[in-house]
Coordinates of C-alpha atoms and ligand atoms in Angstrom, one line a residue:
Chain A
M28 CA -26.6 -14.2 15.3
V29 CA -27.0 -11.6 12.6
L30 CA -24.7 -8.9 11.3
N31 CA -26.6 -5.8 10.2
L32 CA -24.4 -3.5 8.2
R33 CA -25.4 0.0 7.4
S34 CA -23.9 -0.4 3.9
P35 CA -22.9 -3.5 2.0
L36 CA -19.5 -2.0 1.4
V37 CA -16.6 -3.2 3.6
V38 CA -12.9 -2.5 3.5
A39 CA -10.9 -5.8 3.0
S40 CA -8.3 -6.9 5.4
G41 CA -4.7 -6.0 4.3
P42 CA -5.1 -3.2 1.7
G43 CA -6.9 -1.1 4.3
G44 CA -4.1 -1.5 6.8
M45 CA -5.0 -0.4 10.3
G46 CA -7.6 2.2 9.3
E47 CA -5.4 4.6 7.3
Y48 CA -7.9 4.9 4.5
M49 CA -10.6 6.3 6.8
E50 CA -9.3 9.8 6.0
F51 CA -10.7 9.3 2.5
I52 CA -14.0 7.6 3.4
D53 CA -17.3 9.0 4.4
P54 CA -18.3 6.7 7.3
K55 CA -21.9 6.6 6.1
A56 CA -20.8 4.9 2.9
L57 CA -19.1 2.1 4.8
G58 CA -20.6 -1.0 6.4
A59 CA -17.4 -2.0 8.2
Y60 CA -13.6 -1.7 8.2
I61 CA -11.7 -5.0 8.5
L62 CA -8.2 -4.5 10.0
K63 CA -5.1 -6.1 8.6
T64 CA -4.6 -9.7 9.9
I65 CA -3.0 -9.9 13.3
T66 CA -1.0 -13.0 14.3
L67 CA 0.0 -14.3 17.7
H68 CA 3.6 -13.1 17.4
H69 CA 4.9 -9.9 15.8
K70 CA 5.8 -10.4 12.2
E71 CA 8.4 -8.3 10.3
G72 CA 6.9 -9.5 7.0
A73 CA 8.6 -10.8 3.9
T74 CA 11.9 -9.4 2.5
P75 CA 11.3 -6.8 -0.1
P76 CA 10.3 -6.5 -2.9
R77 CA 6.7 -7.1 -1.8
I78 CA 4.4 -5.7 -4.4
R79 CA 3.9 -5.1 -8.1
A80 CA 0.9 -4.2 -10.3
G81 CA -0.3 -4.9 -13.8
K82 CA -3.4 -3.3 -15.5
D83 CA -5.8 -5.8 -14.0
F84 CA -4.0 -7.2 -11.0
V85 CA -1.8 -6.6 -8.0
I86 CA 0.6 -9.2 -6.7
N87 CA 1.8 -9.0 -3.1
R88 CA 3.9 -10.9 -0.6
I89 CA 3.6 -8.7 2.4
G90 CA 3.9 -11.7 4.6
L91 CA 1.5 -10.5 7.2
E92 CA 3.6 -7.8 8.7
N93 CA 1.9 -6.9 12.0
P94 CA 2.6 -6.0 15.6
G95 CA 1.3 -9.3 17.1
I96 CA -1.8 -9.7 19.2
D97 CA -0.4 -8.6 22.6
T98 CA 0.9 -5.2 21.3
F99 CA -2.3 -4.8 19.3
V100 CA -4.5 -5.4 22.5
E101 CA -2.3 -2.9 24.5
D102 CA -2.6 -0.3 21.7
T103 CA -6.3 -0.8 21.4
V104 CA -6.8 -0.4 25.2
A105 CA -4.6 2.7 25.1
G106 CA -6.9 4.3 22.5
K107 CA -4.7 4.1 19.4
Y108 CA -7.6 3.0 17.2
D109 CA -10.4 5.0 18.9
H110 CA -10.5 7.4 15.9
L111 CA -11.6 4.4 13.9
F112 CA -14.0 2.8 16.4
D113 CA -15.7 6.2 16.8
R114 CA -16.5 6.5 13.2
V115 CA -17.2 3.0 11.8
P116 CA -17.9 -0.6 12.8
V117 CA -14.7 -2.5 12.9
I118 CA -14.0 -6.2 12.2
L119 CA -10.9 -7.8 13.6
S120 CA -8.9 -10.2 11.3
L121 CA -6.9 -12.9 13.0
G122 CA -4.4 -15.5 11.6
G123 CA -1.6 -17.8 12.7
D124 CA 1.2 -20.1 11.9
S125 CA 0.0 -23.2 13.6
P126 CA -3.2 -24.7 14.9
D127 CA -2.2 -23.8 18.5
E128 CA -1.6 -20.2 17.4
Y129 CA -5.0 -19.9 15.8
K130 CA -6.6 -20.9 19.1
E131 CA -4.2 -19.0 21.4
I132 CA -4.8 -15.7 19.6
A133 CA -8.5 -16.0 20.2
R134 CA -7.9 -16.2 23.9
R135 CA -5.5 -13.2 23.9
A136 CA -8.1 -11.2 21.9
L137 CA -10.8 -11.7 24.5
P138 CA -10.1 -8.5 26.6
I139 CA -11.0 -6.3 23.6
I140 CA -13.3 -8.5 21.6
D141 CA -16.4 -6.5 22.4
R142 CA -15.1 -3.6 20.5
F143 CA -15.5 -5.5 17.2
I144 CA -18.8 -6.3 15.5
A145 CA -17.2 -9.5 14.2
V146 CA -14.0 -11.4 13.8
E147 CA -12.8 -12.7 10.4
Y148 CA -10.3 -15.5 10.6
N149 CA -7.8 -15.6 7.7
F150 CA -7.5 -19.2 6.7
S151 CA -6.1 -18.3 3.3
C152 CA -2.9 -16.2 3.4
P153 CA -0.6 -17.6 0.7
N154 CA 2.4 -15.6 2.0
V155 CA 3.3 -17.3 5.3
E156 CA 5.1 -20.6 5.7
A157 CA 2.8 -22.7 7.8
G158 CA -0.4 -20.7 8.4
G159 CA -3.2 -19.9 6.1
L160 CA -3.3 -22.2 3.1
A161 CA -1.4 -25.0 4.9
I162 CA -3.9 -25.2 7.7
V163 CA -6.9 -25.7 5.4
S164 CA -5.5 -28.7 3.5
D165 CA -5.9 -30.9 6.6
R166 CA -9.7 -31.0 7.2
M167 CA -9.4 -32.6 10.6
V168 CA -7.0 -30.0 11.8
L169 CA -9.2 -27.2 10.4
K170 CA -12.3 -28.6 12.0
D171 CA -10.5 -28.9 15.4
I172 CA -9.4 -25.3 15.2
M173 CA -12.8 -24.0 14.2
V174 CA -14.5 -25.9 17.0
S175 CA -12.1 -24.6 19.6
I176 CA -12.3 -21.0 18.4
R177 CA -16.1 -21.2 18.4
D178 CA -15.8 -22.3 22.0
I179 CA -13.4 -19.5 23.1
L180 CA -15.3 -16.7 21.3
K181 CA -18.8 -17.8 22.3
D182 CA -20.6 -14.6 21.6
T183 CA -18.6 -13.3 18.7
F184 CA -19.9 -13.2 15.1
L185 CA -17.3 -15.4 13.5
I186 CA -16.5 -15.2 9.8
A187 CA -14.1 -17.7 8.1
K188 CA -12.2 -16.3 5.1
F189 CA -11.3 -18.9 2.5
G190 CA -9.5 -18.8 -0.8
I191 CA -9.8 -21.3 -3.6
E192 CA -6.6 -23.1 -2.9
G193 CA -6.2 -26.0 -0.4
I194 CA -9.9 -26.6 -0.1
F195 CA -13.0 -26.3 -2.2
V196 CA -15.4 -23.5 -1.2
E197 CA -18.2 -26.1 -1.0
Q198 CA -16.3 -28.0 1.6
A199 CA -15.2 -24.8 3.4
S200 CA -18.8 -23.7 3.7
E201 CA -19.9 -27.1 5.1
M202 CA -17.2 -26.6 7.7
V203 CA -18.5 -23.2 8.6
K204 CA -22.0 -24.6 9.1
D205 CA -20.9 -27.7 11.0
T206 CA -18.8 -25.8 13.5
G207 CA -21.4 -23.2 14.2
W208 CA -19.5 -20.3 12.7
N209 CA -21.6 -17.4 11.5
G210 CA -20.3 -16.5 8.1
I211 CA -17.8 -16.9 5.3
T212 CA -15.7 -14.6 3.2
L213 CA -14.9 -15.6 -0.4
I214 CA -12.2 -15.4 -1.7
N215 CA -8.6 -14.4 -0.8
T216 CA -5.7 -13.9 -3.2
I217 CA -4.6 -16.7 -5.5
R218 CA -0.9 -17.6 -5.7
G219 CA 0.9 -16.2 -8.7
I220 CA 4.3 -15.1 -9.9
V221 CA 5.6 -12.2 -12.0
K222 CA 9.0 -11.3 -13.3
T223 CA 10.8 -8.3 -11.8
H224 CA 13.9 -6.6 -13.2
D225 CA 16.1 -8.9 -11.3
G226 CA 14.1 -12.1 -10.6
Y227 CA 10.6 -13.2 -9.7
L228 CA 8.0 -12.0 -7.2
R229 CA 5.9 -14.8 -5.8
G230 CA 2.8 -13.7 -4.1
G231 CA -1.0 -13.5 -4.0
I232 CA -2.9 -12.1 -6.9
S233 CA -5.7 -9.7 -6.2
G234 CA -7.6 -7.2 -8.3
A235 CA -10.0 -7.2 -11.3
V236 CA -8.8 -10.6 -12.6
L237 CA -10.3 -12.3 -9.4
K238 CA -13.9 -11.2 -10.0
P239 CA -15.3 -14.1 -12.1
I240 CA -13.6 -16.6 -9.7
G241 CA -15.0 -14.9 -6.7
M242 CA -18.4 -14.7 -8.3
R243 CA -18.4 -18.5 -8.8
A244 CA -17.3 -19.1 -5.2
V245 CA -20.1 -17.0 -3.8
Y246 CA -22.6 -18.5 -6.2
E247 CA -21.8 -22.1 -5.3
V248 CA -21.9 -21.4 -1.6
R249 CA -25.2 -19.6 -1.9
Q250 CA -26.7 -22.5 -3.8
R251 CA -25.9 -24.8 -0.8
H252 CA -26.7 -22.5 2.1
G253 CA -29.7 -20.2 1.7
D254 CA -29.1 -18.4 5.0
M255 CA -25.4 -18.3 5.4
F256 CA -23.8 -14.8 5.8
I257 CA -21.5 -14.4 2.8
M258 CA -19.0 -11.6 2.2
A259 CA -17.5 -11.4 -1.3
S260 CA -13.9 -10.4 -1.9
G261 CA -12.1 -10.1 -5.2
G262 CA -12.0 -7.5 -8.0
V263 CA -14.5 -5.0 -6.9
Y264 CA -13.9 -1.6 -8.6
A265 CA -17.3 -0.3 -9.6
P266 CA -21.0 -0.2 -8.5
G267 CA -21.7 -2.9 -11.1
D268 CA -19.3 -5.3 -9.4
V269 CA -21.0 -4.9 -6.1
K270 CA -24.4 -5.5 -7.8
D271 CA -23.1 -8.6 -9.5
Y272 CA -21.8 -10.1 -6.2
L273 CA -25.1 -9.2 -4.4
E274 CA -27.0 -10.8 -7.2
V275 CA -25.2 -14.2 -6.9
G276 CA -25.8 -14.2 -3.2
A277 CA -23.4 -12.0 -1.2
N278 CA -24.6 -10.2 1.8
A279 CA -21.7 -7.7 1.8
V280 CA -18.9 -6.9 -0.6
Q281 CA -15.3 -6.2 0.3
I282 CA -13.2 -3.6 -1.4
G283 CA -9.4 -4.3 -1.4
S284 CA -6.9 -3.5 -4.1
A285 CA -9.3 -0.9 -5.7
L286 CA -8.3 1.4 -2.8
F287 CA -4.8 1.6 -4.4
K288 CA -6.3 2.8 -7.7
N289 CA -8.6 5.3 -6.1
P290 CA -8.5 6.0 -2.3
S291 CA -12.0 7.5 -2.5
I292 CA -13.5 4.5 -4.2
I293 CA -15.9 3.6 -1.4
G294 CA -17.7 6.9 -1.6
D295 CA -17.7 6.7 -5.4
I296 CA -19.3 3.2 -5.4
H297 CA -21.7 4.2 -2.7
E298 CA -22.9 7.1 -4.7
G299 CA -23.1 5.0 -7.9
L300 CA -25.3 2.4 -6.1
S301 CA -27.7 5.0 -4.7
D302 CA -28.0 6.8 -8.0
K303 CA -29.1 3.7 -9.8
S304 CA -31.5 2.5 -7.2
S305 CA -33.3 5.9 -6.9
Chain B
M2 CA -1.0 21.2 5.6
H3 CA -4.0 19.7 4.0
R4 CA -3.7 16.3 2.4
W5 CA -5.8 16.1 -0.8
E6 CA -7.3 12.9 -2.0
N7 CA -8.2 12.5 -5.6
K8 CA -7.6 16.0 -6.6
T9 CA -7.5 16.8 -10.3
I10 CA -4.2 18.5 -11.4
H11 CA -3.6 20.1 -14.7
I12 CA -0.4 20.1 -16.7
K13 CA 0.3 23.5 -18.1
K14 CA 3.6 22.8 -19.8
R15 CA 5.6 19.7 -20.6
F16 CA 9.1 19.4 -22.0
K17 CA 11.9 16.9 -22.4
L18 CA 14.8 17.1 -20.0
T19 CA 16.6 14.1 -21.6
D20 CA 15.4 11.6 -24.2
D21 CA 13.4 9.7 -21.6
T22 CA 12.7 12.2 -18.8
Y23 CA 10.0 14.8 -18.9
I24 CA 9.3 17.9 -16.8
L25 CA 5.6 18.4 -16.2
V26 CA 4.8 21.9 -14.9
L27 CA 1.5 22.1 -13.0
R28 CA -1.1 24.8 -13.3
E29 CA -1.9 24.4 -9.6
H30 CA 0.4 25.4 -6.8
I31 CA 0.9 22.6 -4.3
D32 CA 1.9 23.1 -0.7
F33 CA 4.5 20.6 0.3
I34 CA 7.8 20.3 2.1
P35 CA 10.8 19.0 0.2
G36 CA 10.9 15.2 0.4
Q37 CA 7.2 14.8 0.1
F38 CA 5.6 13.0 -2.8
I39 CA 2.4 12.6 -4.9
M40 CA 0.6 9.4 -6.0
I41 CA -0.8 9.6 -9.5
E42 CA -3.5 7.5 -11.0
N43 CA -2.7 5.7 -14.3
P44 CA -3.9 2.7 -16.2
M45 CA -2.1 0.3 -13.9
A46 CA -3.8 -1.1 -10.8
T47 CA -1.8 1.0 -8.4
R48 CA -1.0 4.7 -8.4
K49 CA 2.7 5.8 -8.9
P50 CA 4.7 7.9 -6.6
F51 CA 6.7 11.0 -7.7
I52 CA 8.6 13.3 -5.5
L53 CA 7.2 16.8 -5.5
G54 CA 9.3 19.7 -6.7
Y55 CA 9.5 23.0 -8.5
F56 CA 10.6 24.3 -11.9
G57 CA 11.3 28.0 -11.4
E58 CA 8.3 29.3 -9.6
D59 CA 5.9 26.5 -10.5
T60 CA 5.1 23.2 -8.9
A61 CA 6.6 20.6 -11.2
L62 CA 7.3 16.9 -11.5
A63 CA 10.2 15.2 -13.3
I64 CA 9.1 11.8 -14.7
Q65 CA 11.3 9.2 -16.4
V66 CA 9.4 7.0 -18.7
K67 CA 10.0 3.4 -17.5
G68 CA 6.9 1.6 -18.7
K69 CA 3.3 1.8 -19.8
G70 CA 2.2 3.7 -16.6
T71 CA 4.8 6.4 -16.8
R72 CA 4.4 6.7 -20.6
W73 CA 0.7 7.3 -20.1
I74 CA 1.2 9.9 -17.4
V75 CA 3.6 12.1 -19.4
N76 CA 1.1 12.3 -22.2
Q77 CA -1.9 13.5 -20.1
S78 CA -3.0 17.1 -19.5
V79 CA -5.2 16.3 -16.6
L80 CA -4.3 13.8 -13.8
K81 CA -5.9 12.5 -10.6
A82 CA -3.7 12.3 -7.5
H83 CA -3.4 12.4 -3.8
Y84 CA -0.7 14.4 -2.0
P85 CA 1.4 15.5 -0.2
L86 CA 2.6 12.2 1.3
G87 CA 5.7 11.1 3.1
K88 CA 7.9 12.6 5.8
P89 CA 9.0 16.1 5.2
F90 CA 12.8 16.4 5.1
I91 CA 14.2 18.8 7.6
P92 CA 18.0 19.3 7.0
P93 CA 20.7 19.6 9.6
Q94 CA 22.4 22.9 10.3
G95 CA 24.8 24.3 7.7
K96 CA 25.3 24.4 4.0
G97 CA 24.0 21.5 1.9
I98 CA 24.1 20.2 -1.6
T99 CA 21.4 18.2 -3.4
I100 CA 22.6 15.7 -5.9
V101 CA 20.0 14.7 -8.4
S102 CA 19.5 12.7 -11.5
P103 CA 17.2 14.0 -14.3
A104 CA 14.2 12.3 -12.8
S105 CA 14.6 14.3 -9.6
L106 CA 15.7 17.6 -11.0
T107 CA 12.5 19.3 -9.7
F108 CA 13.2 18.0 -6.2
G109 CA 16.6 19.7 -6.5
C110 CA 14.8 22.9 -7.3
S111 CA 12.7 22.6 -4.2
M112 CA 15.8 22.0 -2.0
F113 CA 17.3 25.1 -3.6
R114 CA 14.3 27.2 -3.1
V115 CA 13.3 26.1 0.4
Y116 CA 16.7 25.3 2.0
G117 CA 19.1 27.2 -0.2
T118 CA 21.2 24.1 -1.0
D119 CA 23.4 24.0 -4.0
V120 CA 22.3 21.5 -6.7
L121 CA 24.3 19.2 -8.8
L122 CA 22.7 17.2 -11.6
G123 CA 24.4 14.0 -12.7
S124 CA 23.2 12.5 -15.9
R125 CA 24.2 9.7 -18.2
K126 CA 22.2 11.3 -21.0
E127 CA 22.4 14.6 -22.8
I128 CA 20.5 17.4 -21.2
L129 CA 18.1 19.0 -23.7
T130 CA 16.9 22.0 -21.7
D131 CA 18.6 25.0 -20.1
I132 CA 18.8 24.5 -16.4
P133 CA 20.2 26.9 -13.8
F134 CA 22.3 24.3 -12.0
T135 CA 25.7 22.7 -12.5
Y136 CA 25.6 19.4 -14.3
V137 CA 27.9 16.6 -15.3
I138 CA 27.4 14.0 -17.9
G139 CA 28.6 10.4 -17.5
D140 CA 29.8 8.2 -14.6
S141 CA 33.4 9.3 -14.5
A142 CA 32.7 13.0 -14.6
F143 CA 30.1 12.4 -11.8
A144 CA 32.7 10.5 -9.8
D145 CA 35.3 13.3 -10.2
K146 CA 32.8 15.9 -9.2
I147 CA 31.8 14.1 -6.0
R148 CA 35.4 13.6 -5.0
E149 CA 35.9 17.3 -5.7
I150 CA 33.0 18.5 -3.5
K151 CA 33.7 16.0 -0.7
G152 CA 34.2 17.9 2.6
H153 CA 32.8 21.2 1.2
Y154 CA 29.3 20.8 2.6
D155 CA 27.7 20.0 5.9
Y156 CA 25.2 17.6 4.3
Y157 CA 24.5 15.9 1.0
V158 CA 21.1 14.8 -0.1
V159 CA 21.2 12.3 -3.0
N160 CA 18.1 11.5 -5.1
G161 CA 19.1 9.3 -8.0
S162 CA 19.9 5.7 -8.9
R163 CA 21.0 3.3 -6.1
G164 CA 24.4 3.3 -7.8
M165 CA 24.7 7.1 -7.5
E166 CA 23.6 7.0 -3.9
K167 CA 26.0 4.3 -3.0
F168 CA 28.9 6.1 -4.7
V169 CA 28.2 9.3 -2.8
Y170 CA 27.8 7.5 0.5
D171 CA 31.0 5.5 0.0
T172 CA 32.9 8.6 -1.1
V173 CA 31.6 11.2 1.4
G174 CA 30.3 9.1 4.3
E175 CA 29.0 11.2 7.1
G176 CA 26.3 13.7 6.4
V177 CA 24.8 11.9 3.4
F178 CA 21.1 11.5 3.1
V179 CA 19.5 9.4 0.3
S180 CA 16.0 9.4 -1.1
L181 CA 14.8 5.9 -1.8
E182 CA 12.5 4.6 -4.4
E183 CA 10.3 1.5 -3.7
Y184 CA 7.2 0.3 -5.5
M185 CA 4.2 1.7 -3.7
A186 CA 0.6 0.7 -3.7
C187 CA -1.0 3.0 -1.1
G188 CA 1.5 5.7 -0.3
I189 CA -0.1 6.2 3.2
G190 CA 1.3 3.4 5.3
A191 CA -1.6 1.0 4.9
C192 CA -0.4 -1.8 2.5
K193 CA 3.1 -2.4 3.9
G194 CA 4.2 -2.9 0.3
C195 CA 7.0 -0.4 0.3
A196 CA 9.1 -2.0 3.0
I197 CA 12.9 -1.8 2.9
Q198 CA 15.4 -3.6 5.1
T199 CA 17.5 -1.0 7.0
K200 CA 20.1 -1.4 9.7
D201 CA 17.3 -0.7 12.2
G202 CA 15.0 -3.3 10.7
I203 CA 12.0 -3.0 8.4
K204 CA 11.0 0.6 7.5
H205 CA 8.4 1.9 5.1
V206 CA 9.5 4.3 2.4
C207 CA 6.1 6.0 2.2
T208 CA 5.9 6.9 5.9
D209 CA 9.4 6.7 7.3
G210 CA 10.9 8.2 4.2
P211 CA 11.4 8.7 1.3
I212 CA 14.6 10.4 2.6
F213 CA 16.8 8.4 5.0
R214 CA 20.2 8.9 6.6
G215 CA 22.8 7.1 4.5
D216 CA 24.1 5.2 7.4
E217 CA 20.7 3.5 8.0
I218 CA 20.8 1.9 4.5
W219 CA 22.3 -1.4 3.3
F220 CA 23.6 -0.4 -0.1
Ligands
LIG2 C1 -1.4 -5.8 -0.1 C2 -2.4 -6.8 0.3 C3 -2.4 -7.3 1.6 C4 -3.3 -8.2 2.0 N1 -3.3 -8.7 3.3 C5 -4.3 -9.5 3.7 C6 -4.4 -9.8 5.1 O1 -3.6 -9.4 6.0 N2 -5.4 -10.6 5.5 C7 -6.4 -11.1 4.6 O2 -7.3 -11.8 5.1 N3 -6.3 -10.8 3.3 C8 -5.3 -10.0 2.9 N4 -5.3 -9.6 1.5 C9 -6.4 -10.1 0.6 C10 -7.5 -9.0 0.5 O3 -8.2 -8.9 1.7 C11 -8.5 -9.5 -0.5 O4 -9.2 -10.7 -0.1 C12 -7.9 -9.7 -1.9 O5 -7.0 -8.7 -2.2 C13 -8.9 -9.8 -3.0 O6 -9.7 -8.7 -3.1 P1 -9.4 -7.4 -4.1 O7 -9.3 -7.9 -5.5 O8 -10.5 -6.5 -3.8 O9 -8.1 -6.9 -3.6 C14 -4.3 -8.7 1.1 C15 -4.3 -8.2 -0.2 C16 -3.4 -7.2 -0.6 C17 -3.4 -6.7 -2.0
LIG3 S1 3.1 2.2 -0.1 FE1 1.6 1.2 1.2 S2 2.7 1.2 3.1 FE2 4.0 2.3 1.8

């Protein structure tokens, strides 16, 4: 299976919400829009405060606030996201709180799965108790989940999103290959902490500080797997960042926190890339 | 109303309202309804939200310097921003008053201009500019004033510190609306960063607010 994107630029899961940024983006500039991670059950998210920023980073503990897969499927069938599907290829992001949830959500997504060009599984959210990071630290459990999902979503282009905590990216990429998944996204946020006026905010770090770390992750995986589909995520703010990631082996590059700095960034980067190549 | 992404705005005049709060008067006229806000780019990784307002006839912002980002913003003459965002505030019937701190004085002006409310400014600091509204300096003068106006209005809109908002709500009760501040990353409902816990569950300041009924809020 191959994923042909009309542009290497992709909106990352989370910062892009459920498509809200599309009002600022020229569809031609965008390869795909990844929706915020959906879990089996509705999640209210973490208690506030949830987000802070420095010059070079954002820290968040949103806690995967989302409507849950059943409501999401109903809304999708009812046409709530048609404005998005009509304009741009969409990737679904799924997550869970336990191995069973990771599998069950795949089954529940089946009725609408054809509307997405791919599914990205979030194996790396640092902001939920049992899902994400906790799952990947047990290789047997992770493998079992990935094999089962591959079996349920037989015809879907499956992308596994890993961070650098709980598992080495080298091992993660082996798992992707061994279980017959189609691609890998590297990396997710890294756990951090900042002081707030009345305490601490513990969350995942995103933004410019991630770029050299993401570059290394993409580089290592590309060294090992010449033909694996790799999406880079972490610290993309300018055309040069996209070029750098493509150079070390990414097939596509996600843009996340940079949307907060400049909602029109996708168009700006797209323009910057075409200027330089012409 | 058109929503502008990444528009350039120009500061035509800037002056100090208190020792740490500035009024920035814009060259452009911005269409908005009171309650709506603007997200301004700055050296930090996220834009910062400011409630839109007027000073006299002009679109204007009141900005309190709280850190590096706001310090930078008040010193610029050209800014990049997206606006107007947030839910417009539509007041109930009757006569209202808008109670503001220096950092929301321009919001007070917009409530006066658009809905004809009275405006009361409560400040802990000396006011350095002539303003056309009543003002009180210090907590006890503020408290006395709120007790005095209790019952005189059909609604009260408070945009100030949590302490101010709580005091007005506790004193006046029914008919109080409060404008909440929460750290924002997107301002458009995407990131879910601006969540607050209300009596009706999680709400998002950027899309459900910023103005809420006082009885929805846990003070
Ligand atoms: C506010 C926020 C929410 C996020 N939510 C998710 C999420 O729901 N699922 C996910 O896979 N990644 C999520 N992420 C991680 C991003 O997709 C991305 O991998 C990370 O932010 C690094 O990229 P960046 O530096 O371009 O932001 C979130 C990031 C932020 C800042
Ligand atoms: S600031 Fe992003 S959802 Fe409100």
